[in-house]
Amino acid sequence: MTTRLRRRTLAVTCAVVAALTLAGCTISTDGKAGDGSAAAPTTRQSAAAVTVTPADAGTPVSPLSPVQVNVAQGTLTSVTLTNPEGKVIPGILTPDKTSWKPGEPLGYGKTYQLAVAAVDKDGVATTKDSTFTTVAPSNQTAVNLNTTGGISINDGATYGVGMVVVAHFDEQIGDKAAAEKALTVTTTPPVQGSWYWLDDQNAHWRPQNYYTPGTTVTVDAKIYGAQLGKGLYGQQDEKVSFRIGDSHVSIADDNTKMVTVFANGQVVREMPTSMGRGGTETIAGQTFSFWTQPGTYTVMSKANPVIMDSSTYGLPINSRLGYKESINWATRISTDGIYLHELESTVWAQGNTDTSHGCLNLNAENAQWFFNFAQPGDVVEVRNTGGAPLEVWQNGDWGVPWAQWVAGSALH
């Protein structure tokens, strides 16, 4: 029984071999097809691979988040980024055509469509479409680059060696460190300087020492797209450059009742003055100080004339010491109303007696000369007077010791 089965199997095998031989097919000893066989199909490994950041239909991103298109094993032939209004956003393509990014900032709260085309080395095309959305802030803040007088810094203008930059935000900043990282001050020649947060809306910047005349200063506030805490984002960037002029430093000494004015280290004028009469009085339930506070001030602004009204700081006009009058040649040096100004009625006291509410009275000639000489940022040092030292909020930035100033930075 077993012998018959073996013979039959052998016969079938021979028949198959004979059939293959007639068909012209041979089988090699290594198991591969020989002459006359069809080649096995191969898989292409050179297709262009496109990647897009951010991910398609992902979480809303900051308009400053990296938007980038890259291709491996190929080159980009077309990248089109379109905003909801149908505007095509211009882009920047690398010379080797393997990477692309937008050429301008994106907007808040917008959905963008991205269409990409690429080819591999064999010219085989690949396409990729993607969609992403930018965040829609619950609140935005603008920043104004001002002098301590609350006036915008003029691009290209000249300021004094004590110039202090104020970055004023129109909303309270929740993340001061993030805001400060967006604020850059560059000087030529380089100087050591720092930001100091006066409150939640105002950051002041000054160097450790007075500027050298001729220094150029550029302030760059790149706040757009920056998250500044509690859902607050920067509204738009601001930038300004200015120059430091001649060194103007005036020293008002209550021991001599004189204001000595220096220009680039040389005395150019000496002016008799009558400063604050001193002491305090309580009027209508409020206590007023009549000292010219000691400290380092800077010129904030000028007006000719200026209306001086005691009621603006709580002293009633109709009280014994109240006033409201037009004053000529007034150069302001503090936020709470200290000026160097003309007052002919106190010429008799200038140089010998303090009679004012706190201002530095000058005669008409000296007041007009100083008005024309002074520029915002010039330094006025008041010495040997009584009363409390000038505080930083009063325009006393230069009276803050350097270590304390640096400690006022959110990045310290």
Short mmCIF file of C-alpha atoms in Angstrom, two decimals:
data_model
loop_
_atom_site.label_atom_id
_atom_site.label_comp_id
_atom_site.label_asym_id
_atom_site.label_seq_id
_atom_site.Cartn_x
_atom_site.Cartn_y
_atom_site.Cartn_z
CA MET A 1 0.00 0.00 0.00
CA THR A 2 2.79 2.39 0.91
CA THR A 3 4.83 1.60 -2.20
CA ARG A 4 1.97 2.50 -4.57
CA LEU A 5 1.49 5.92 -2.99
CA ARG A 6 5.14 6.88 -3.39
CA ARG A 7 5.12 5.97 -7.07
CA ARG A 8 2.01 8.06 -7.68
CA THR A 9 3.51 11.13 -5.92
CA LEU A 10 6.66 10.86 -8.00
CA ALA A 11 4.62 10.75 -11.19
CA VAL A 12 2.73 13.97 -10.29
CA THR A 13 5.99 15.78 -9.43
CA CYS A 14 7.54 14.85 -12.72
CA ALA A 15 4.49 16.11 -14.55
CA VAL A 16 4.76 19.52 -12.86
CA VAL A 17 8.44 19.81 -13.69
CA ALA A 18 7.75 18.91 -17.27
CA ALA A 19 5.09 21.57 -17.51
CA LEU A 20 7.42 24.24 -16.12
CA THR A 21 10.14 23.20 -18.52
CA LEU A 22 7.80 23.54 -21.46
CA ALA A 23 6.89 27.05 -20.26
CA GLY A 24 10.57 28.09 -20.40
CA CYS A 25 10.88 28.77 -16.64
CA THR A 26 13.87 27.73 -14.57
CA ILE A 27 14.32 27.82 -10.83
CA SER A 28 17.78 28.82 -9.55
CA THR A 29 19.35 27.14 -6.62
CA ASP A 30 19.11 30.33 -4.50
CA GLY A 31 15.32 30.49 -4.93
CA LYS A 32 15.34 33.63 -7.14
CA ALA A 33 13.61 33.99 -10.45
CA GLY A 34 15.87 33.39 -13.40
CA ASP A 35 15.56 34.32 -17.06
CA GLY A 36 12.03 34.96 -18.17
CA SER A 37 10.58 35.75 -14.70
CA ALA A 38 8.79 39.08 -13.71
CA ALA A 39 10.81 41.37 -11.26
CA ALA A 40 9.35 41.73 -7.76
CA PRO A 41 7.71 45.23 -7.15
CA THR A 42 9.74 47.77 -4.97
CA THR A 43 8.45 50.51 -2.55
CA ARG A 44 9.51 54.16 -3.26
CA GLN A 45 11.43 55.73 -0.36
CA SER A 46 11.98 59.23 -1.82
CA ALA A 47 8.53 60.88 -1.39
CA ALA A 48 8.74 64.49 -0.04
CA ALA A 49 7.64 64.65 3.62
CA VAL A 50 5.95 67.95 4.63
CA THR A 51 5.58 69.00 8.27
CA VAL A 52 3.63 72.03 9.51
CA THR A 53 3.78 73.90 12.84
CA PRO A 54 1.37 74.50 14.58
CA ALA A 55 -0.59 71.28 14.28
CA ASP A 56 -3.69 71.20 12.12
CA ALA A 57 -6.82 72.34 14.00
CA GLY A 58 -4.99 72.38 17.33
CA THR A 59 -5.35 74.64 20.37
CA PRO A 60 -5.38 78.39 19.56
CA VAL A 61 -1.86 79.82 19.55
CA SER A 62 -0.27 83.21 20.19
CA PRO A 63 0.25 85.25 17.00
CA LEU A 64 3.94 85.15 17.94
CA SER A 65 4.02 81.34 18.10
CA PRO A 66 6.33 79.83 15.46
CA VAL A 67 4.50 79.13 12.21
CA GLN A 68 6.74 77.07 9.97
CA VAL A 69 6.61 74.70 7.03
CA ASN A 70 9.45 72.21 6.46
CA VAL A 71 10.03 69.52 3.85
CA ALA A 72 12.36 66.52 3.96
CA GLN A 73 13.58 64.66 0.82
CA GLY A 74 12.23 67.37 -1.45
CA THR A 75 11.66 71.10 -2.02
CA LEU A 76 8.73 73.42 -1.50
CA THR A 77 7.08 74.67 -4.67
CA SER A 78 4.22 76.65 -3.13
CA VAL A 79 3.17 77.85 0.34
CA THR A 80 0.04 79.98 0.70
CA LEU A 81 -1.12 81.30 4.08
CA THR A 82 -4.49 83.05 3.95
CA ASN A 83 -6.32 85.00 6.66
CA PRO A 84 -10.15 84.98 7.08
CA GLU A 85 -10.49 88.04 4.82
CA GLY A 86 -8.71 86.24 2.01
CA LYS A 87 -5.47 88.17 2.27
CA VAL A 88 -2.37 86.13 1.48
CA ILE A 89 0.30 86.58 4.16
CA PRO A 90 3.75 87.14 2.63
CA GLY A 91 6.37 84.62 3.66
CA ILE A 92 10.10 83.94 3.73
CA LEU A 93 11.47 80.86 1.92
CA THR A 94 14.98 79.59 2.66
CA PRO A 95 17.39 79.53 -0.30
CA ASP A 96 17.30 75.71 -0.45
CA LYS A 97 13.47 75.83 -0.54
CA THR A 98 13.10 73.44 2.38
CA SER A 99 11.65 75.82 5.00
CA TRP A 100 9.08 78.67 5.04
CA LYS A 101 7.71 81.09 7.66
CA PRO A 102 5.42 84.16 7.61
CA GLY A 103 7.06 87.48 6.89
CA GLU A 104 4.81 89.54 9.18
CA PRO A 105 3.01 89.13 12.53
CA LEU A 106 -0.35 87.41 12.53
CA GLY A 107 -3.55 88.84 13.98
CA TYR A 108 -5.45 88.01 17.14
CA GLY A 109 -8.52 85.77 16.98
CA LYS A 110 -8.13 84.70 13.35
CA THR A 111 -8.31 81.33 11.61
CA TYR A 112 -5.64 80.83 8.94
CA GLN A 113 -5.63 78.40 6.01
CA LEU A 114 -2.30 76.96 4.94
CA ALA A 115 -1.81 75.20 1.58
CA VAL A 116 1.56 73.57 0.84
CA ALA A 117 2.92 71.91 -2.31
CA ALA A 118 6.28 70.15 -2.64
CA VAL A 119 8.12 67.79 -4.99
CA ASP A 120 10.66 65.08 -4.36
CA LYS A 121 13.90 64.59 -6.33
CA ASP A 122 12.04 62.71 -9.01
CA GLY A 123 9.49 65.50 -9.48
CA VAL A 124 6.66 63.63 -7.77
CA ALA A 125 4.29 66.17 -6.16
CA THR A 126 2.99 66.17 -2.59
CA THR A 127 0.37 68.54 -1.12
CA LYS A 128 -0.71 69.30 2.43
CA ASP A 129 -3.48 71.55 3.78
CA SER A 130 -3.68 72.78 7.37
CA THR A 131 -5.75 75.13 9.52
CA PHE A 132 -4.89 76.90 12.78
CA THR A 133 -6.38 79.66 14.94
CA THR A 134 -4.74 82.43 16.98
CA VAL A 135 -5.87 83.36 20.48
CA ALA A 136 -8.57 86.00 21.03
CA PRO A 137 -7.44 87.97 24.14
CA SER A 138 -10.01 88.93 26.75
CA ASN A 139 -8.11 92.21 27.20
CA GLN A 140 -5.24 94.09 25.58
CA THR A 141 -2.89 96.84 26.74
CA ALA A 142 -1.03 99.58 24.91
CA VAL A 143 2.32 100.94 26.09
CA ASN A 144 3.42 104.56 25.81
CA LEU A 145 7.11 105.48 26.00
CA ASN A 146 7.15 108.74 27.98
CA THR A 147 9.30 111.14 29.93
CA THR A 148 8.67 111.41 33.68
CA GLY A 149 6.52 114.40 32.78
CA GLY A 150 4.02 112.07 31.12
CA ILE A 151 4.88 113.37 27.65
CA SER A 152 5.68 111.02 24.76
CA ILE A 153 9.37 110.74 23.98
CA ASN A 154 9.94 112.29 20.56
CA ASP A 155 11.82 110.09 18.14
CA GLY A 156 15.15 111.71 17.25
CA ALA A 157 14.86 114.38 19.96
CA THR A 158 17.57 115.49 22.38
CA TYR A 159 17.26 115.04 26.16
CA GLY A 160 19.35 115.72 29.26
CA VAL A 161 21.91 113.49 30.97
CA GLY A 162 19.39 112.56 33.68
CA MET A 163 16.72 111.39 31.23
CA VAL A 164 14.46 108.66 32.66
CA VAL A 165 12.34 106.49 30.32
CA VAL A 166 8.83 105.61 31.46
CA ALA A 167 6.98 102.64 29.95
CA HIS A 168 3.36 103.44 30.80
CA PHE A 169 0.80 100.65 30.27
CA ASP A 170 -2.86 101.61 30.04
CA GLU A 171 -3.88 98.46 31.95
CA GLN A 172 -2.55 96.94 35.15
CA ILE A 173 0.11 94.34 34.40
CA GLY A 174 -0.38 90.95 36.03
CA ASP A 175 2.95 89.48 34.92
CA LYS A 176 5.59 92.20 35.25
CA ALA A 177 8.42 89.81 34.41
CA ALA A 178 6.81 88.97 31.06
CA ALA A 179 6.26 92.66 30.35
CA GLU A 180 9.82 93.57 31.28
CA LYS A 181 11.23 90.86 29.02
CA ALA A 182 9.47 92.63 26.16
CA LEU A 183 11.15 95.98 27.01
CA THR A 184 14.65 96.51 25.66
CA VAL A 185 16.92 99.56 26.01
CA THR A 186 20.02 99.76 23.84
CA THR A 187 22.61 102.54 24.18
CA THR A 188 25.69 103.62 22.24
CA PRO A 189 28.10 103.61 23.98
CA PRO A 190 26.77 100.81 26.25
CA VAL A 191 25.76 101.81 29.77
CA GLN A 192 24.56 99.79 32.74
CA GLY A 193 20.88 100.39 33.37
CA SER A 194 17.76 98.78 34.79
CA TRP A 195 13.99 98.94 34.92
CA TYR A 196 12.25 99.84 38.17
CA TRP A 197 8.51 99.23 38.63
CA LEU A 198 6.92 102.26 40.23
CA ASP A 199 3.52 100.51 40.31
CA ASP A 200 1.47 98.02 38.26
CA GLN A 201 1.33 100.30 35.21
CA ASN A 202 4.63 102.19 35.14
CA ALA A 203 8.17 100.89 34.70
CA HIS A 204 11.02 103.43 34.76
CA TRP A 205 14.45 102.89 33.18
CA ARG A 206 17.64 104.79 33.94
CA PRO A 207 21.38 104.11 33.88
CA GLN A 208 23.41 103.71 37.05
CA ASN A 209 25.04 107.11 36.50
CA TYR A 210 24.17 110.15 34.43
CA TYR A 211 24.56 109.60 30.68
CA THR A 212 27.61 110.80 28.80
CA PRO A 213 26.68 113.59 26.33
CA GLY A 214 26.28 112.24 22.82
CA THR A 215 24.93 108.86 23.91
CA THR A 216 22.18 107.46 21.69
CA VAL A 217 19.34 105.51 23.29
CA THR A 218 16.81 103.18 21.66
CA VAL A 219 13.80 101.83 23.54
CA ASP A 220 12.01 98.88 21.96
CA ALA A 221 8.75 97.63 23.48
CA LYS A 222 7.88 94.39 21.67
CA ILE A 223 4.69 93.64 23.56
CA TYR A 224 2.45 92.52 20.68
CA GLY A 225 1.46 88.91 21.19
CA ALA A 226 3.05 88.79 24.63
CA GLN A 227 0.90 87.35 27.42
CA LEU A 228 1.15 89.77 30.34
CA GLY A 229 -0.89 87.91 32.94
CA LYS A 230 -4.58 87.26 33.67
CA GLY A 231 -5.56 87.04 30.00
CA LEU A 232 -3.93 90.38 29.14
CA TYR A 233 -1.96 90.62 25.89
CA GLY A 234 0.12 93.39 24.34
CA GLN A 235 -1.76 95.47 21.78
CA GLN A 236 1.07 96.72 19.58
CA ASP A 237 4.82 97.27 19.58
CA GLU A 238 6.38 100.69 20.20
CA LYS A 239 9.89 101.95 19.50
CA VAL A 240 11.69 105.26 19.93
CA SER A 241 15.25 106.55 19.72
CA PHE A 242 16.74 109.72 21.15
CA ARG A 243 20.05 111.44 21.81
CA ILE A 244 21.62 112.77 25.00
CA GLY A 245 22.66 116.42 24.69
CA ASP A 246 25.11 118.55 26.65
CA SER A 247 25.42 117.96 30.37
CA HIS A 248 23.21 120.47 32.22
CA VAL A 249 23.38 120.10 36.01
CA SER A 250 22.01 122.80 38.31
CA ILE A 251 22.64 122.84 42.06
CA ALA A 252 20.19 124.75 44.26
CA ASP A 253 21.81 125.19 47.67
CA ASP A 254 19.59 126.50 50.47
CA ASN A 255 22.66 127.46 52.49
CA THR A 256 23.60 130.09 49.90
CA LYS A 257 20.12 130.63 48.41
CA MET A 258 21.71 130.31 44.96
CA VAL A 259 21.17 128.12 41.91
CA THR A 260 24.50 127.37 40.22
CA VAL A 261 24.16 126.12 36.65
CA PHE A 262 26.82 123.90 35.07
CA ALA A 263 27.14 123.13 31.35
CA ASN A 264 29.52 120.25 30.61
CA GLY A 265 31.12 120.78 34.00
CA GLN A 266 31.61 124.56 33.69
CA VAL A 267 29.66 127.19 35.64
CA VAL A 268 27.58 129.21 33.17
CA ARG A 269 25.23 131.09 35.52
CA GLU A 270 24.51 131.77 39.18
CA MET A 271 20.95 132.77 40.08
CA PRO A 272 19.66 134.01 43.46
CA THR A 273 16.55 132.12 44.55
CA SER A 274 13.91 131.99 47.22
CA MET A 275 12.81 128.43 48.01
CA GLY A 276 10.16 126.86 50.21
CA ARG A 277 9.40 128.77 53.40
CA GLY A 278 9.45 125.50 55.37
CA GLY A 279 7.23 123.96 57.99
CA THR A 280 3.77 122.44 57.72
CA GLU A 281 0.25 123.74 58.23
CA THR A 282 -3.10 122.01 58.51
CA ILE A 283 -5.75 123.73 56.41
CA ALA A 284 -9.28 122.42 55.90
CA GLY A 285 -8.29 119.20 57.63
CA GLN A 286 -5.29 118.53 55.36
CA THR A 287 -1.62 118.97 56.29
CA PHE A 288 0.61 120.75 53.78
CA SER A 289 4.38 120.91 53.68
CA PHE A 290 6.07 124.08 52.45
CA TRP A 291 9.60 122.75 52.03
CA THR A 292 11.48 122.45 48.77
CA GLN A 293 12.35 118.82 49.36
CA PRO A 294 16.01 117.85 49.10
CA GLY A 295 16.92 115.44 46.32
CA THR A 296 17.84 115.02 42.68
CA TYR A 297 15.14 116.22 40.30
CA THR A 298 15.06 116.35 36.50
CA VAL A 299 13.42 118.83 34.18
CA MET A 300 10.00 117.47 33.21
CA SER A 301 8.39 120.18 31.09
CA LYS A 302 8.17 123.92 30.46
CA ALA A 303 5.34 126.42 30.01
CA ASN A 304 5.10 130.17 29.53
CA PRO A 305 2.87 131.02 31.18
CA VAL A 306 1.48 128.32 33.44
CA ILE A 307 -1.61 128.66 35.61
CA MET A 308 -0.67 127.74 39.17
CA ASP A 309 -3.69 126.70 41.23
CA SER A 310 -3.27 125.56 44.83
CA SER A 311 -6.60 123.75 44.74
CA THR A 312 -5.09 121.14 42.40
CA TYR A 313 -3.26 119.69 45.38
CA GLY A 314 -5.99 120.34 47.94
CA LEU A 315 -5.16 123.84 49.22
CA PRO A 316 -8.30 125.98 48.80
CA ILE A 317 -7.78 129.10 46.71
CA ASN A 318 -9.69 131.23 49.22
CA SER A 319 -7.61 130.04 52.17
CA ARG A 320 -4.88 132.21 53.72
CA LEU A 321 -2.14 130.50 51.71
CA GLY A 322 -4.21 129.62 48.63
CA TYR A 323 -3.50 131.00 45.18
CA LYS A 324 -4.39 130.88 41.50
CA GLU A 325 -2.31 132.99 39.16
CA SER A 326 -0.52 133.03 35.81
CA ILE A 327 3.24 132.54 36.17
CA ASN A 328 5.81 133.23 33.44
CA TRP A 329 8.88 131.19 32.41
CA ALA A 330 8.01 128.12 34.44
CA THR A 331 10.27 125.03 34.27
CA ARG A 332 8.71 122.06 36.05
CA ILE A 333 10.82 119.58 38.04
CA SER A 334 8.35 117.51 40.13
CA THR A 335 5.06 115.72 39.63
CA ASP A 336 3.50 117.62 42.54
CA GLY A 337 4.19 121.06 41.16
CA ILE A 338 7.72 122.27 41.96
CA TYR A 339 8.98 124.75 39.34
CA LEU A 340 11.81 127.15 38.78
CA HIS A 341 9.86 130.24 37.70
CA GLU A 342 9.68 133.99 37.55
CA LEU A 343 8.23 135.80 40.58
CA GLU A 344 9.11 139.46 40.64
CA SER A 345 7.29 140.01 43.93
CA THR A 346 9.98 138.00 45.77
CA VAL A 347 13.06 139.51 44.16
CA TRP A 348 13.80 141.17 47.50
CA ALA A 349 14.03 137.70 49.12
CA GLN A 350 15.92 135.92 46.36
CA GLY A 351 19.41 135.10 47.59
CA ASN A 352 18.62 135.63 51.27
CA THR A 353 15.16 134.46 52.43
CA ASP A 354 12.88 131.48 51.68
CA THR A 355 9.30 132.60 51.08
CA SER A 356 7.67 130.24 48.57
CA HIS A 357 5.27 127.32 48.92
CA GLY A 358 8.06 125.06 47.59
CA CYS A 359 8.99 126.42 44.16
CA LEU A 360 12.30 128.09 43.34
CA ASN A 361 11.54 131.77 42.65
CA LEU A 362 13.79 133.65 40.21
CA ASN A 363 13.80 137.14 38.76
CA ALA A 364 12.44 137.61 35.25
CA GLU A 365 15.83 137.62 33.50
CA ASN A 366 17.08 134.47 35.20
CA ALA A 367 13.78 132.62 34.86
CA GLN A 368 13.65 133.31 31.11
CA TRP A 369 17.31 132.33 30.65
CA PHE A 370 16.85 129.04 32.50
CA PHE A 371 13.63 128.30 30.60
CA ASN A 372 15.46 128.63 27.28
CA PHE A 373 18.52 126.73 28.54
CA ALA A 374 16.75 123.74 30.07
CA GLN A 375 15.75 120.57 28.24
CA PRO A 376 13.76 117.57 29.57
CA GLY A 377 16.09 115.27 31.46
CA ASP A 378 18.40 118.01 32.73
CA VAL A 379 19.42 117.53 36.36
CA VAL A 380 18.48 119.84 39.24
CA GLU A 381 19.97 118.91 42.61
CA VAL A 382 18.37 120.55 45.66
CA ARG A 383 20.65 120.58 48.71
CA ASN A 384 20.52 121.61 52.38
CA THR A 385 16.78 122.17 52.63
CA GLY A 386 14.48 120.74 55.28
CA GLY A 387 11.57 118.37 54.94
CA ALA A 388 11.40 114.79 53.78
CA PRO A 389 13.67 113.69 50.91
CA LEU A 390 12.16 113.70 47.43
CA GLU A 391 10.37 110.41 46.71
CA VAL A 392 10.56 108.43 43.49
CA TRP A 393 6.90 109.07 42.57
CA GLN A 394 7.60 112.82 42.75
CA ASN A 395 10.27 112.54 40.02
CA GLY A 396 12.94 111.41 42.42
CA ASP A 397 14.24 108.47 40.36
CA TRP A 398 17.87 109.53 40.81
CA GLY A 399 17.53 109.55 44.57
CA VAL A 400 16.97 105.79 44.71
CA PRO A 401 20.24 103.97 45.56
CA TRP A 402 21.41 101.77 42.69
CA ALA A 403 21.06 98.46 44.55
CA GLN A 404 17.49 99.38 45.51
CA TRP A 405 16.76 100.48 41.95
CA VAL A 406 17.92 97.16 40.51
CA ALA A 407 15.87 95.32 43.15
CA GLY A 408 12.82 97.10 41.73
CA SER A 409 13.16 95.14 38.49
CA ALA A 410 10.74 92.24 38.03
CA LEU A 411 13.64 90.19 36.65
CA HIS A 412 15.99 90.77 39.58
#
